Amino acid sequence: VGIQAAKMAAGLGAHVTIMDINMKRLRYVNDVMPPHVVTEFSNEFNIRKHIKTHDLIIGGVLLKGAKAPNLITRDMLKEMRPGTVIVDVAVDQGGCVETTRPTTHEDPIYIIDDIVHYSVANMPGAVPYTSTVALTNVTLPYALRIANMGWEVACEKDASLKKGLNIVAGTVVYEEIIEAFGWEKA
């Protein structure tokens, strides 16, 4: 999400800062993006520094199977310029901005402390046909493997399918969900 947003903004000539905690990904971004796209390690100090000067902030945090952390707190909104826009793409995982609440395509924005929030749950729903075709193109090969081999054999032979297992025989097996709820492993 972040890289695609950066490509669009950079293509329009915007100065873009990409923040991440994954140094390998940051090095990749430095290699493929134009010079007016800069990278920084994501931490509270750097976030606080950049929210004061950026007009658009896109939160694209994803922790598999877990709630997104609040990287921007309510008190930080006061450090932003009035009219700054926050797009919290992590809304489906609880949002990475403390003031995020899910909205709809019919009523997509709200304002808190002069900061515009856009946090539409299921953003791809704005383009249902296109997003369905894209998702089907990516998932169909997996569905065919499961249909042709059965889920157990398919998961044995394909590590990526096995990683997608959440519940087996009534038992939660997905590590991140077990950790998120503080459950014990079976």
PDB file of C-alpha atoms in Angstrom:
ATOM      1  CA  VAL A   1       0.000   0.000   0.000  1.00  0.00           C
ATOM      2  CA  GLY A   2       2.691   2.461   1.032  1.00  0.00           C
ATOM      3  CA  ILE A   3       4.918   1.841  -1.961  1.00  0.00           C
ATOM      4  CA  GLN A   4       2.019   2.135  -4.410  1.00  0.00           C
ATOM      5  CA  ALA A   5       0.867   5.384  -2.777  1.00  0.00           C
ATOM      6  CA  ALA A   6       4.435   6.696  -2.906  1.00  0.00           C
ATOM      7  CA  LYS A   7       4.703   5.849  -6.615  1.00  0.00           C
ATOM      8  CA  MET A   8       1.525   7.801  -7.352  1.00  0.00           C
ATOM      9  CA  ALA A   9       2.559  10.819  -5.290  1.00  0.00           C
ATOM     10  CA  ALA A  10       6.131  10.801  -6.627  1.00  0.00           C
ATOM     11  CA  GLY A  11       4.794  10.605 -10.168  1.00  0.00           C
ATOM     12  CA  LEU A  12       2.862  13.806  -9.466  1.00  0.00           C
ATOM     13  CA  GLY A  13       6.072  15.450  -8.222  1.00  0.00           C
ATOM     14  CA  ALA A  14       5.382  15.318  -4.494  1.00  0.00           C
ATOM     15  CA  HIS A  15       8.136  15.025  -1.913  1.00  0.00           C
ATOM     16  CA  VAL A  16       7.495  11.648  -0.267  1.00  0.00           C
ATOM     17  CA  THR A  17       8.812  10.075   2.906  1.00  0.00           C
ATOM     18  CA  ILE A  18       8.389   6.345   3.399  1.00  0.00           C
ATOM     19  CA  MET A  19       8.815   4.984   6.913  1.00  0.00           C
ATOM     20  CA  ASP A  20       9.185   1.339   7.843  1.00  0.00           C
ATOM     21  CA  ILE A  21      10.854  -0.870  10.437  1.00  0.00           C
ATOM     22  CA  ASN A  22      12.056  -3.299   7.764  1.00  0.00           C
ATOM     23  CA  MET A  23      15.510  -2.157   6.632  1.00  0.00           C
ATOM     24  CA  LYS A  24      15.545  -4.577   3.684  1.00  0.00           C
ATOM     25  CA  ARG A  25      12.330  -2.989   2.367  1.00  0.00           C
ATOM     26  CA  LEU A  26      13.711   0.527   2.912  1.00  0.00           C
ATOM     27  CA  ARG A  27      16.860  -0.341   0.924  1.00  0.00           C
ATOM     28  CA  TYR A  28      14.664  -1.701  -1.890  1.00  0.00           C
ATOM     29  CA  VAL A  29      12.597   1.500  -1.930  1.00  0.00           C
ATOM     30  CA  ASN A  30      15.795   3.571  -2.108  1.00  0.00           C
ATOM     31  CA  ASP A  31      16.868   1.530  -5.141  1.00  0.00           C
ATOM     32  CA  VAL A  32      13.630   1.824  -7.123  1.00  0.00           C
ATOM     33  CA  MET A  33      12.243   5.261  -6.263  1.00  0.00           C
ATOM     34  CA  PRO A  34      13.278   8.641  -7.620  1.00  0.00           C
ATOM     35  CA  PRO A  35      15.461  10.923  -5.480  1.00  0.00           C
ATOM     36  CA  HIS A  36      12.551  13.000  -4.154  1.00  0.00           C
ATOM     37  CA  VAL A  37      11.324   9.885  -2.318  1.00  0.00           C
ATOM     38  CA  VAL A  38      13.252   9.452   0.913  1.00  0.00           C
ATOM     39  CA  THR A  39      13.135   6.704   3.502  1.00  0.00           C
ATOM     40  CA  GLU A  40      13.471   6.741   7.257  1.00  0.00           C
ATOM     41  CA  PHE A  41      13.272   4.164   9.973  1.00  0.00           C
ATOM     42  CA  SER A  42       9.857   4.283  11.628  1.00  0.00           C
ATOM     43  CA  ASN A  43       9.953   5.269  15.276  1.00  0.00           C
ATOM     44  CA  GLU A  44       8.088   7.777  17.418  1.00  0.00           C
ATOM     45  CA  PHE A  45      10.753  10.477  17.050  1.00  0.00           C
ATOM     46  CA  ASN A  46      10.723  10.325  13.232  1.00  0.00           C
ATOM     47  CA  ILE A  47       6.938  10.111  13.063  1.00  0.00           C
ATOM     48  CA  ARG A  48       6.574  13.202  15.274  1.00  0.00           C
ATOM     49  CA  LYS A  49       9.151  15.035  13.130  1.00  0.00           C
ATOM     50  CA  HIS A  50       7.392  14.351   9.831  1.00  0.00           C
ATOM     51  CA  ILE A  51       3.765  14.838  10.831  1.00  0.00           C
ATOM     52  CA  LYS A  52       4.536  18.527  11.377  1.00  0.00           C
ATOM     53  CA  THR A  53       5.426  19.108   7.723  1.00  0.00           C
ATOM     54  CA  HIS A  54       3.537  16.548   5.630  1.00  0.00           C
ATOM     55  CA  ASP A  55       0.138  17.334   4.089  1.00  0.00           C
ATOM     56  CA  LEU A  56      -0.916  13.713   3.547  1.00  0.00           C
ATOM     57  CA  ILE A  57      -0.151  10.790   5.831  1.00  0.00           C
ATOM     58  CA  ILE A  58      -0.994   7.268   4.722  1.00  0.00           C
ATOM     59  CA  GLY A  59      -0.949   4.601   7.406  1.00  0.00           C
ATOM     60  CA  GLY A  60      -0.366   1.243   5.780  1.00  0.00           C
ATOM     61  CA  VAL A  61       0.633  -0.835   8.805  1.00  0.00           C
ATOM     62  CA  LEU A  62      -0.085  -4.554   8.632  1.00  0.00           C
ATOM     63  CA  LEU A  63       0.745  -7.099  11.307  1.00  0.00           C
ATOM     64  CA  LYS A  64      -0.487 -10.501  10.156  1.00  0.00           C
ATOM     65  CA  GLY A  65      -3.370 -11.668  12.321  1.00  0.00           C
ATOM     66  CA  ALA A  66      -2.974  -8.842  14.815  1.00  0.00           C
ATOM     67  CA  LYS A  67      -4.344  -5.383  15.545  1.00  0.00           C
ATOM     68  CA  ALA A  68      -2.327  -2.537  14.079  1.00  0.00           C
ATOM     69  CA  PRO A  69      -0.415  -0.465  16.656  1.00  0.00           C
ATOM     70  CA  ASN A  70      -1.370   3.191  17.196  1.00  0.00           C
ATOM     71  CA  LEU A  71       1.606   4.976  15.647  1.00  0.00           C
ATOM     72  CA  ILE A  72      -0.135   8.345  15.631  1.00  0.00           C
ATOM     73  CA  THR A  73      -1.802   9.279  18.899  1.00  0.00           C
ATOM     74  CA  ARG A  74      -4.505  11.861  19.472  1.00  0.00           C
ATOM     75  CA  ASP A  75      -2.039  14.287  21.067  1.00  0.00           C
ATOM     76  CA  MET A  76       0.040  14.217  17.858  1.00  0.00           C
ATOM     77  CA  LEU A  77      -2.853  15.734  15.880  1.00  0.00           C
ATOM     78  CA  LYS A  78      -2.131  19.081  17.552  1.00  0.00           C
ATOM     79  CA  GLU A  79       1.382  19.013  16.058  1.00  0.00           C
ATOM     80  CA  MET A  80      -0.006  18.763  12.504  1.00  0.00           C
ATOM     81  CA  ARG A  81      -0.965  21.637  10.265  1.00  0.00           C
ATOM     82  CA  PRO A  82      -4.725  22.261  10.003  1.00  0.00           C
ATOM     83  CA  GLY A  83      -6.112  20.502   6.926  1.00  0.00           C
ATOM     84  CA  THR A  84      -3.594  17.661   7.002  1.00  0.00           C
ATOM     85  CA  VAL A  85      -5.198  14.476   5.690  1.00  0.00           C
ATOM     86  CA  ILE A  86      -4.726  11.067   7.297  1.00  0.00           C
ATOM     87  CA  VAL A  87      -5.669   8.002   5.255  1.00  0.00           C
ATOM     88  CA  ASP A  88      -5.637   5.013   7.594  1.00  0.00           C
ATOM     89  CA  VAL A  89      -5.518   1.974   5.344  1.00  0.00           C
ATOM     90  CA  ALA A  90      -5.000  -0.173   8.458  1.00  0.00           C
ATOM     91  CA  VAL A  91      -8.599   0.564   9.520  1.00  0.00           C
ATOM     92  CA  ASP A  92      -9.578  -3.065   8.861  1.00  0.00           C
ATOM     93  CA  GLN A  93      -7.047  -4.110  11.541  1.00  0.00           C
ATOM     94  CA  GLY A  94      -8.180  -1.435  14.011  1.00  0.00           C
ATOM     95  CA  GLY A  95      -6.225   1.441  12.480  1.00  0.00           C
ATOM     96  CA  CYS A  96      -2.725   2.756  13.134  1.00  0.00           C
ATOM     97  CA  VAL A  97      -4.045   6.164  14.218  1.00  0.00           C
ATOM     98  CA  GLU A  98      -5.625   6.422  17.662  1.00  0.00           C
ATOM     99  CA  THR A  99      -8.477   8.586  16.346  1.00  0.00           C
ATOM    100  CA  THR A 100      -9.372   6.220  13.508  1.00  0.00           C
ATOM    101  CA  ARG A 101     -12.894   4.911  13.311  1.00  0.00           C
ATOM    102  CA  PRO A 102     -14.290   2.956  10.367  1.00  0.00           C
ATOM    103  CA  THR A 103     -16.223   4.991   7.815  1.00  0.00           C
ATOM    104  CA  THR A 104     -18.062   4.130   4.604  1.00  0.00           C
ATOM    105  CA  HIS A 105     -17.810   5.171   0.968  1.00  0.00           C
ATOM    106  CA  GLU A 106     -21.058   7.100   1.478  1.00  0.00           C
ATOM    107  CA  ASP A 107     -19.641   9.128   4.400  1.00  0.00           C
ATOM    108  CA  PRO A 108     -15.859   8.670   4.129  1.00  0.00           C
ATOM    109  CA  ILE A 109     -14.331  11.493   6.181  1.00  0.00           C
ATOM    110  CA  TYR A 110     -14.498  13.141   9.563  1.00  0.00           C
ATOM    111  CA  ILE A 111     -12.455  15.895  11.183  1.00  0.00           C
ATOM    112  CA  ILE A 112     -10.772  15.873  14.587  1.00  0.00           C
ATOM    113  CA  ASP A 113      -8.640  18.837  15.713  1.00  0.00           C
ATOM    114  CA  ASP A 114      -8.680  20.260  12.148  1.00  0.00           C
ATOM    115  CA  ILE A 115      -7.194  17.007  10.782  1.00  0.00           C
ATOM    116  CA  VAL A 116      -9.167  15.239   8.047  1.00  0.00           C
ATOM    117  CA  HIS A 117      -9.473  11.487   8.582  1.00  0.00           C
ATOM    118  CA  TYR A 118     -10.299   9.038   5.787  1.00  0.00           C
ATOM    119  CA  SER A 119     -10.710   5.514   7.102  1.00  0.00           C
ATOM    120  CA  VAL A 120     -13.091   3.614   4.866  1.00  0.00           C
ATOM    121  CA  ALA A 121     -13.282  -0.038   5.800  1.00  0.00           C
ATOM    122  CA  ASN A 122     -12.809  -2.265   2.737  1.00  0.00           C
ATOM    123  CA  MET A 123     -11.393   0.485   0.516  1.00  0.00           C
ATOM    124  CA  PRO A 124     -11.254  -1.810  -2.545  1.00  0.00           C
ATOM    125  CA  GLY A 125     -15.058  -1.920  -2.362  1.00  0.00           C
ATOM    126  CA  ALA A 126     -15.029   1.426  -4.193  1.00  0.00           C
ATOM    127  CA  VAL A 127     -14.109  -0.516  -7.325  1.00  0.00           C
ATOM    128  CA  PRO A 128     -15.887  -3.834  -6.772  1.00  0.00           C
ATOM    129  CA  TYR A 129     -15.492  -5.330 -10.230  1.00  0.00           C
ATOM    130  CA  THR A 130     -11.803  -4.450 -10.577  1.00  0.00           C
ATOM    131  CA  SER A 131     -10.925  -5.535  -7.052  1.00  0.00           C
ATOM    132  CA  THR A 132     -12.803  -8.828  -7.485  1.00  0.00           C
ATOM    133  CA  VAL A 133     -11.003  -9.608 -10.737  1.00  0.00           C
ATOM    134  CA  ALA A 134      -7.636  -8.763  -9.148  1.00  0.00           C
ATOM    135  CA  LEU A 135      -8.332 -10.895  -6.071  1.00  0.00           C
ATOM    136  CA  THR A 136      -9.600 -13.799  -8.178  1.00  0.00           C
ATOM    137  CA  ASN A 137      -6.512 -13.710 -10.393  1.00  0.00           C
ATOM    138  CA  VAL A 138      -4.304 -14.040  -7.337  1.00  0.00           C
ATOM    139  CA  THR A 139      -6.341 -16.590  -5.376  1.00  0.00           C
ATOM    140  CA  LEU A 140      -7.628 -18.916  -8.130  1.00  0.00           C
ATOM    141  CA  PRO A 141      -4.410 -20.983  -8.370  1.00  0.00           C
ATOM    142  CA  TYR A 142      -4.615 -21.710  -4.614  1.00  0.00           C
ATOM    143  CA  ALA A 143      -8.301 -22.622  -4.818  1.00  0.00           C
ATOM    144  CA  LEU A 144      -7.549 -25.001  -7.700  1.00  0.00           C
ATOM    145  CA  ARG A 145      -4.782 -26.708  -5.704  1.00  0.00           C
ATOM    146  CA  ILE A 146      -7.155 -27.227  -2.791  1.00  0.00           C
ATOM    147  CA  ALA A 147      -9.924 -28.470  -5.096  1.00  0.00           C
ATOM    148  CA  ASN A 148      -7.630 -30.870  -6.956  1.00  0.00           C
ATOM    149  CA  MET A 149      -5.645 -32.246  -4.004  1.00  0.00           C
ATOM    150  CA  GLY A 150      -7.856 -31.693  -0.978  1.00  0.00           C
ATOM    151  CA  TRP A 151      -6.893 -29.176   1.682  1.00  0.00           C
ATOM    152  CA  GLU A 152      -4.637 -31.494   3.693  1.00  0.00           C
ATOM    153  CA  VAL A 153      -2.443 -32.628   0.786  1.00  0.00           C
ATOM    154  CA  ALA A 154      -2.418 -29.139  -0.748  1.00  0.00           C
ATOM    155  CA  CYS A 155      -1.225 -27.641   2.543  1.00  0.00           C
ATOM    156  CA  GLU A 156       1.411 -30.359   2.923  1.00  0.00           C
ATOM    157  CA  LYS A 157       2.824 -29.648  -0.539  1.00  0.00           C
ATOM    158  CA  ASP A 158       2.457 -25.854  -0.547  1.00  0.00           C
ATOM    159  CA  ALA A 159       4.011 -23.970   2.377  1.00  0.00           C
ATOM    160  CA  SER A 160       2.112 -20.775   1.497  1.00  0.00           C
ATOM    161  CA  LEU A 161      -1.223 -22.591   1.816  1.00  0.00           C
ATOM    162  CA  LYS A 162      -0.132 -24.132   5.101  1.00  0.00           C
ATOM    163  CA  LYS A 163       0.676 -20.650   6.428  1.00  0.00           C
ATOM    164  CA  GLY A 164      -2.938 -19.704   5.673  1.00  0.00           C
ATOM    165  CA  LEU A 165      -4.441 -22.289   8.007  1.00  0.00           C
ATOM    166  CA  ASN A 166      -6.275 -20.665  10.908  1.00  0.00           C
ATOM    167  CA  ILE A 167      -8.328 -23.484  12.410  1.00  0.00           C
ATOM    168  CA  VAL A 168      -7.838 -27.245  12.036  1.00  0.00           C
ATOM    169  CA  ALA A 169     -10.305 -29.714  13.558  1.00  0.00           C
ATOM    170  CA  GLY A 170     -11.753 -26.968  15.763  1.00  0.00           C
ATOM    171  CA  THR A 171      -8.359 -25.824  17.092  1.00  0.00           C
ATOM    172  CA  VAL A 172      -6.809 -22.435  16.334  1.00  0.00           C
ATOM    173  CA  VAL A 173      -3.378 -23.095  14.786  1.00  0.00           C
ATOM    174  CA  TYR A 174      -2.455 -19.634  13.504  1.00  0.00           C
ATOM    175  CA  GLU A 175       0.391 -18.354  15.731  1.00  0.00           C
ATOM    176  CA  GLU A 176      -0.452 -14.649  15.448  1.00  0.00           C
ATOM    177  CA  ILE A 177      -4.085 -15.208  16.466  1.00  0.00           C
ATOM    178  CA  ILE A 178      -3.027 -17.369  19.421  1.00  0.00           C
ATOM    179  CA  GLU A 179      -0.606 -14.627  20.519  1.00  0.00           C
ATOM    180  CA  ALA A 180      -3.093 -11.784  19.923  1.00  0.00           C
ATOM    181  CA  PHE A 181      -5.644 -13.390  22.247  1.00  0.00           C
ATOM    182  CA  GLY A 182      -3.100 -14.722  24.736  1.00  0.00           C
ATOM    183  CA  TRP A 183      -4.200 -18.307  24.213  1.00  0.00           C
ATOM    184  CA  GLU A 184      -2.034 -21.334  24.823  1.00  0.00           C
ATOM    185  CA  LYS A 185      -0.902 -23.455  21.919  1.00  0.00           C
ATOM    186  CA  ALA A 186      -2.703 -26.757  21.527  1.00  0.00           C
TER     187      ALA A 186
END
